Short mmCIF file of C-alpha atoms in Angstrom, two decimals:
data_model
loop_
_atom_site.label_atom_id
_atom_site.label_comp_id
_atom_site.label_asym_id
_atom_site.label_seq_id
_atom_site.Cartn_x
_atom_site.Cartn_y
_atom_site.Cartn_z
CA MET A 29 -15.98 15.34 -7.02
CA VAL A 30 -16.13 11.86 -5.53
CA CYS A 31 -12.68 10.58 -4.73
CA ILE A 32 -12.28 6.83 -5.12
CA PHE A 33 -9.44 4.81 -3.64
CA TYR A 34 -8.53 1.73 -5.67
CA SER A 35 -6.74 -1.56 -5.10
CA LEU A 36 -6.16 -3.95 -7.99
CA VAL A 37 -4.26 -7.20 -8.46
CA ILE A 38 -2.42 -8.16 -11.63
CA LYS A 39 -2.15 -11.88 -12.41
CA LEU A 40 1.05 -12.58 -14.32
CA VAL A 41 2.54 -15.68 -15.90
CA ALA A 42 6.32 -15.87 -16.19
CA GLN A 43 7.68 -16.30 -19.71
CA GLN A 44 11.05 -17.53 -18.47
CA ASP A 45 12.88 -18.68 -15.36
CA GLY A 46 14.59 -16.07 -13.23
CA VAL A 47 15.84 -15.08 -9.79
CA TYR A 48 15.49 -11.83 -7.85
CA GLU A 49 18.51 -11.74 -5.55
CA PHE A 50 17.23 -8.62 -3.79
CA TYR A 51 13.78 -7.45 -2.76
CA PRO A 52 12.21 -6.30 -6.07
CA GLY A 53 10.41 -3.24 -4.68
CA ARG A 54 12.41 -0.79 -6.79
CA LYS A 55 11.75 -2.84 -9.93
CA MET A 56 8.00 -2.83 -9.20
CA HIS A 57 8.11 0.92 -8.63
CA ALA A 58 9.90 1.41 -11.95
CA LEU A 59 7.37 -0.81 -13.73
CA PHE A 60 4.49 1.26 -12.37
CA LEU A 61 5.99 4.55 -13.52
CA ASP A 62 6.82 3.06 -16.91
CA LEU A 63 3.20 1.96 -17.41
CA VAL A 64 1.88 5.37 -16.41
CA ARG A 65 4.47 7.04 -18.67
CA SER A 66 3.28 5.13 -21.73
CA HIS A 67 -0.18 6.68 -21.24
CA ASP A 68 0.68 10.09 -19.75
CA GLU A 69 4.33 11.11 -19.71
CA SER A 70 3.80 14.31 -17.71
CA LEU A 71 1.87 12.47 -14.99
CA SER A 72 4.60 9.86 -14.67
CA GLU A 73 7.19 12.61 -14.26
CA ARG A 74 5.06 14.34 -11.61
CA LEU A 75 4.70 11.08 -9.69
CA HIS A 76 8.44 10.49 -9.90
CA GLN A 77 9.21 13.96 -8.54
CA GLU A 78 6.37 13.99 -5.99
CA LYS A 79 7.44 14.71 -2.42
CA GLY A 80 5.68 13.63 0.75
CA GLU A 81 2.58 11.47 0.65
CA LYS A 82 2.47 9.45 -2.57
CA SER A 83 -0.71 8.73 -4.51
CA PHE A 84 0.01 5.05 -5.18
CA THR A 85 1.52 1.90 -3.71
CA VAL A 86 3.03 -1.13 -5.41
CA SER A 87 3.62 -4.52 -3.77
CA SER A 88 6.30 -7.09 -4.33
CA PHE A 89 5.09 -10.49 -5.56
CA LEU A 90 2.20 -11.31 -3.24
CA GLY A 91 2.81 -14.23 -0.91
CA LYS A 92 6.55 -14.48 -1.59
CA ASP A 93 9.04 -14.34 1.27
CA PHE A 94 10.66 -10.91 1.10
CA ARG A 95 13.68 -12.09 3.14
CA ARG A 96 14.96 -14.57 0.57
CA ASN A 97 15.77 -14.75 -3.12
CA ILE A 98 12.58 -14.93 -5.16
CA VAL A 99 12.84 -17.74 -7.70
CA VAL A 100 10.57 -17.36 -10.72
CA ARG A 101 9.60 -20.38 -12.81
CA LYS A 102 8.44 -20.27 -16.41
CA ASN A 103 4.65 -20.69 -16.87
CA LYS A 104 3.97 -20.21 -13.14
CA PHE A 105 1.55 -17.54 -11.91
CA TYR A 106 2.61 -14.49 -9.88
CA PHE A 107 0.55 -11.66 -8.45
CA VAL A 108 1.31 -7.97 -7.94
CA ARG A 109 -0.93 -5.46 -6.17
CA VAL A 110 -1.23 -1.77 -7.01
CA THR A 111 -3.28 0.87 -5.19
CA ALA A 112 -4.15 4.37 -6.37
CA LEU A 113 -5.52 7.26 -4.35
CA SER A 114 -6.65 9.42 -7.27
CA ASP A 115 -8.76 8.86 -10.36
CA GLU A 116 -6.07 10.40 -12.55
CA VAL A 117 -3.43 7.90 -11.44
CA PHE A 118 -5.77 4.92 -11.57
CA GLU A 119 -7.11 5.76 -15.03
CA ALA A 120 -3.65 6.26 -16.54
CA PHE A 121 -2.31 3.04 -15.03
CA ILE A 122 -5.30 0.85 -15.89
CA ALA A 123 -5.48 2.19 -19.46
CA SER A 124 -1.83 1.34 -20.04
CA LEU A 125 -2.22 -2.06 -18.40
CA PHE A 126 -5.22 -3.07 -20.52
CA ARG A 127 -3.49 -1.84 -23.66
CA ARG A 128 -0.52 -4.09 -22.90
CA ARG A 129 -2.85 -7.00 -22.25
CA VAL A 130 -4.85 -6.54 -25.47
CA LEU A 131 -1.67 -6.22 -27.54
CA LYS A 132 -0.10 -9.13 -25.62
CA GLU A 133 2.92 -7.00 -24.81
CA PRO A 134 4.90 -8.47 -21.90
CA LEU A 135 5.73 -6.68 -18.69
CA ARG A 136 9.42 -6.65 -17.87
CA ILE A 137 10.30 -6.78 -14.18
CA GLY A 138 14.06 -6.73 -13.91
CA ASN A 139 15.38 -9.43 -16.25
CA VAL A 140 12.16 -11.46 -16.37
CA SER A 141 9.25 -11.00 -18.77
CA PHE A 142 5.67 -11.70 -17.73
CA GLU A 143 2.43 -11.99 -19.65
CA ILE A 144 -0.60 -10.22 -18.17
CA ARG A 145 -3.16 -12.96 -17.62
CA ALA A 146 -5.81 -11.02 -15.67
CA VAL A 147 -6.48 -7.73 -13.90
CA MET A 148 -8.65 -8.08 -10.80
CA VAL A 149 -10.47 -5.00 -9.54
CA ASP A 150 -13.07 -6.41 -7.15
CA GLU A 151 -12.86 -8.53 -4.03
CA ALA A 152 -14.91 -11.35 -5.56
CA LYS A 153 -11.74 -12.19 -7.52
CA SER A 154 -9.12 -11.37 -4.89
CA LYS A 155 -9.14 -10.32 -1.23
CA TRP A 156 -6.57 -7.68 -2.24
CA ALA A 157 -8.80 -6.04 -4.86
CA SER A 158 -11.38 -3.43 -3.94
CA CYS A 159 -12.41 0.19 -4.25
CA VAL A 160 -14.06 2.64 -1.87
CA SER A 161 -14.85 6.34 -1.71
CA ALA A 162 -13.79 8.65 1.08
CA GLU A 163 -17.48 9.26 1.74
CA GLN A 164 -18.12 5.54 2.23
CA LEU A 165 -15.28 5.33 4.73
CA LEU A 166 -16.57 8.37 6.62
CA ASN A 167 -20.15 7.04 6.68
CA GLU A 168 -19.18 3.85 8.48
CA LYS A 169 -21.58 3.61 11.43
CA GLU A 170 -19.93 0.94 13.57
CA LEU A 171 -17.10 2.69 15.37
CA GLU A 172 -14.90 0.54 17.59
CA ARG A 173 -12.67 1.65 20.45
CA HIS A 174 -10.33 -1.24 19.63
CA VAL A 175 -9.14 -1.57 16.04
CA LYS A 176 -6.85 -4.28 14.75
CA ILE A 177 -4.43 -3.73 11.89
CA ARG A 178 -2.29 -6.41 10.30
CA PHE A 179 0.98 -5.19 8.81
CA HIS A 180 1.76 -7.71 6.07
CA THR A 181 5.08 -6.28 4.93
CA PRO A 182 7.83 -4.50 6.89
CA THR A 183 6.60 -1.14 8.14
CA LEU A 184 8.83 1.68 9.33
CA PHE A 185 8.86 5.45 9.73
CA LYS A 186 11.60 7.87 8.82
CA THR A 187 12.33 11.04 10.77
CA GLY A 188 15.23 12.90 9.19
CA ASP A 189 17.96 10.31 8.78
CA VAL A 190 16.57 8.08 11.54
CA CYS A 191 14.41 5.04 10.76
CA LEU A 192 11.93 3.93 13.43
CA TYR A 193 10.53 0.43 13.26
CA GLU A 194 8.08 0.04 16.13
CA PRO A 195 4.27 0.38 15.79
CA ASP A 196 3.99 3.78 17.44
CA PRO A 197 0.26 4.79 17.38
CA GLN A 198 0.95 8.47 16.80
CA LYS A 199 3.21 7.77 13.84
CA VAL A 200 0.86 5.17 12.34
CA PHE A 201 -2.21 7.41 12.38
CA ALA A 202 -0.35 10.62 11.56
CA SER A 203 1.02 8.91 8.44
CA LEU A 204 -2.50 7.84 7.48
CA LEU A 205 -4.11 11.20 8.23
CA ARG A 206 -1.65 13.18 6.13
CA LYS A 207 -2.22 10.92 3.16
CA PHE A 208 -6.01 10.87 3.63
CA ASN A 209 -6.20 14.66 3.83
CA LYS A 210 -4.07 15.04 0.71
CA TYR A 211 -6.24 12.79 -1.48
CA SER A 212 -9.72 13.02 0.05
CA GLU A 213 -12.20 15.79 -0.72
CA ILE A 214 -13.24 15.63 2.96
CA LYS A 215 -10.50 16.49 5.46
CA PHE A 216 -9.83 15.69 9.10
CA GLU A 217 -8.76 18.49 11.44
CA GLU A 218 -4.98 18.79 11.78
CA ASP A 219 -5.21 18.97 15.59
CA LEU A 220 -5.79 15.21 15.50
CA LEU A 221 -2.07 14.80 14.85
CA GLU A 222 -1.46 15.70 18.49
CA LYS A 223 -4.47 13.74 19.74
CA PHE A 224 -3.14 10.52 18.23
CA LYS A 225 -0.68 10.43 21.13
CA GLN A 226 -3.64 9.39 23.29
CA VAL A 227 -4.13 6.18 21.29
CA LYS A 228 -2.58 3.19 23.05
CA ILE A 229 -1.52 -0.27 21.99
CA ALA A 230 -3.82 -2.81 23.66
CA GLU A 231 -2.26 -5.90 22.08
CA LYS A 232 0.75 -6.49 19.90
CA ASN A 233 2.11 -9.52 18.10
CA THR A 234 4.85 -8.22 15.84
CA LYS A 235 8.28 -9.21 14.62
CA LEU A 236 11.13 -7.30 13.04
CA ARG A 237 12.10 -8.20 9.50
CA THR A 238 15.05 -6.93 7.48
CA VAL A 239 14.80 -6.60 3.72
CA SER A 240 17.82 -6.51 1.41
CA MET A 241 17.50 -3.93 -1.35
CA ASP A 242 20.16 -3.80 -4.05
CA GLN A 243 22.32 -1.22 -2.24
CA PHE A 244 21.06 -1.15 1.35
CA THR A 245 18.81 -2.90 3.88
CA LEU A 246 15.66 -1.71 5.63
CA THR A 247 14.17 -3.09 8.83
CA GLY A 248 10.50 -2.87 9.73
CA PHE A 249 7.84 -4.60 11.78
CA ILE A 250 5.20 -7.05 10.58
CA GLY A 251 2.29 -8.59 12.47
CA ASP A 252 -0.89 -7.63 14.29
CA VAL A 253 -1.50 -4.59 16.47
CA VAL A 254 -4.69 -3.71 18.35
CA PHE A 255 -5.00 0.03 18.97
CA GLU A 256 -7.18 1.41 21.76
CA VAL A 257 -8.94 4.78 21.54
CA PRO A 258 -9.73 6.61 24.81
CA GLU A 259 -13.35 7.05 25.80
CA ASN A 260 -15.39 10.22 25.29
CA ASP A 261 -13.62 11.58 22.22
CA GLU A 262 -15.89 11.00 19.24
CA GLU A 263 -13.67 12.89 16.81
CA LEU A 264 -10.65 10.76 17.64
CA LEU A 265 -12.75 7.58 17.58
CA LYS A 266 -14.06 8.43 14.12
CA ALA A 267 -10.62 9.27 12.75
CA VAL A 268 -8.96 6.11 14.03
CA ASN A 269 -11.71 3.91 12.56
CA VAL A 270 -11.73 5.63 9.18
CA LEU A 271 -7.95 5.72 8.89
CA SER A 272 -7.60 2.07 9.93
CA SER A 273 -9.81 1.09 6.99
CA PHE A 274 -8.03 3.54 4.68
CA ALA A 275 -4.70 1.83 5.44
CA PHE A 276 -5.64 -0.98 3.02
CA TYR A 277 -5.37 1.49 0.13
CA SER A 278 -2.71 3.91 1.34
CA GLY A 279 -0.15 1.73 3.05
CA VAL A 280 1.55 2.92 6.23
CA GLY A 281 4.86 4.68 6.74
CA TYR A 282 7.99 4.76 4.60
CA LYS A 283 8.58 3.34 1.09
CA THR A 284 4.98 2.30 0.44
CA THR A 285 5.60 2.76 -3.29
CA MET A 286 8.07 -0.14 -3.07
CA GLY A 287 5.91 -2.60 -1.17
CA PHE A 288 6.61 -1.60 2.43
CA GLY A 289 3.80 -0.89 4.90
CA GLN A 290 1.12 -3.04 3.25
CA ALA A 291 -1.63 -3.18 5.85
CA GLU A 292 -5.22 -4.21 6.37
CA ARG A 293 -7.79 -3.73 9.08
CA LEU A 294 -9.10 -6.98 10.57
CA LYS A 295 -12.27 -7.76 12.45
CA LEU A 296 -11.74 -8.29 16.15
CA THR A 297 -12.91 -11.72 17.26
#
């Protein structure tokens, strides 16, 4: 079995004016499960009940300030990104999405209806759309001791009842490894979880951002972090490089199914 990780972007046009007074992550999450449910009810229920590392992520409206009310205008375009870490999830979601588009059935996000104008699945159409196999990630030849990750949306980690919102290398890569091992046919050794403590932060340009949900707030960091891998550990070097690229599809940390922890690896200049 070849496991493919997917990232797609949905282009929407608003059918009416509206305002989201709170960060719409929960509404996006509900929309995703509703679309999956219309194709495969049992899968949607499994995803809803799933504990631990989730097999999908959903963004808020791309490019919109998550700290303020999001004002939607009729006939304007809006974009939402979805990633899937399994063929089963991707196929159910995309089948439902295309059915809605063909039948011209609107998507309802909160109190606003949107028409599906396009579904972008390759990076020629959007920088946020792509797909890759675990094997392709693992076959990457150019391994760098310094890797740069940009955290586009607030990223945080939860330990028990405590939320941590600093870019701790061990937590970043442990989060990625657990998700990679769950959804990839090729696994990393679990002893890397301890080794990630050796990874250091070489550069950091981050800020804290607080997001208002409908009943609570969450704080996380956004910005750029350059991680440094120690010399003479090829296994650790390989893992950090692969997982940094995987972050684009998996997200990092807590609440990735509601738009938190959206990340991408950048080239070092």
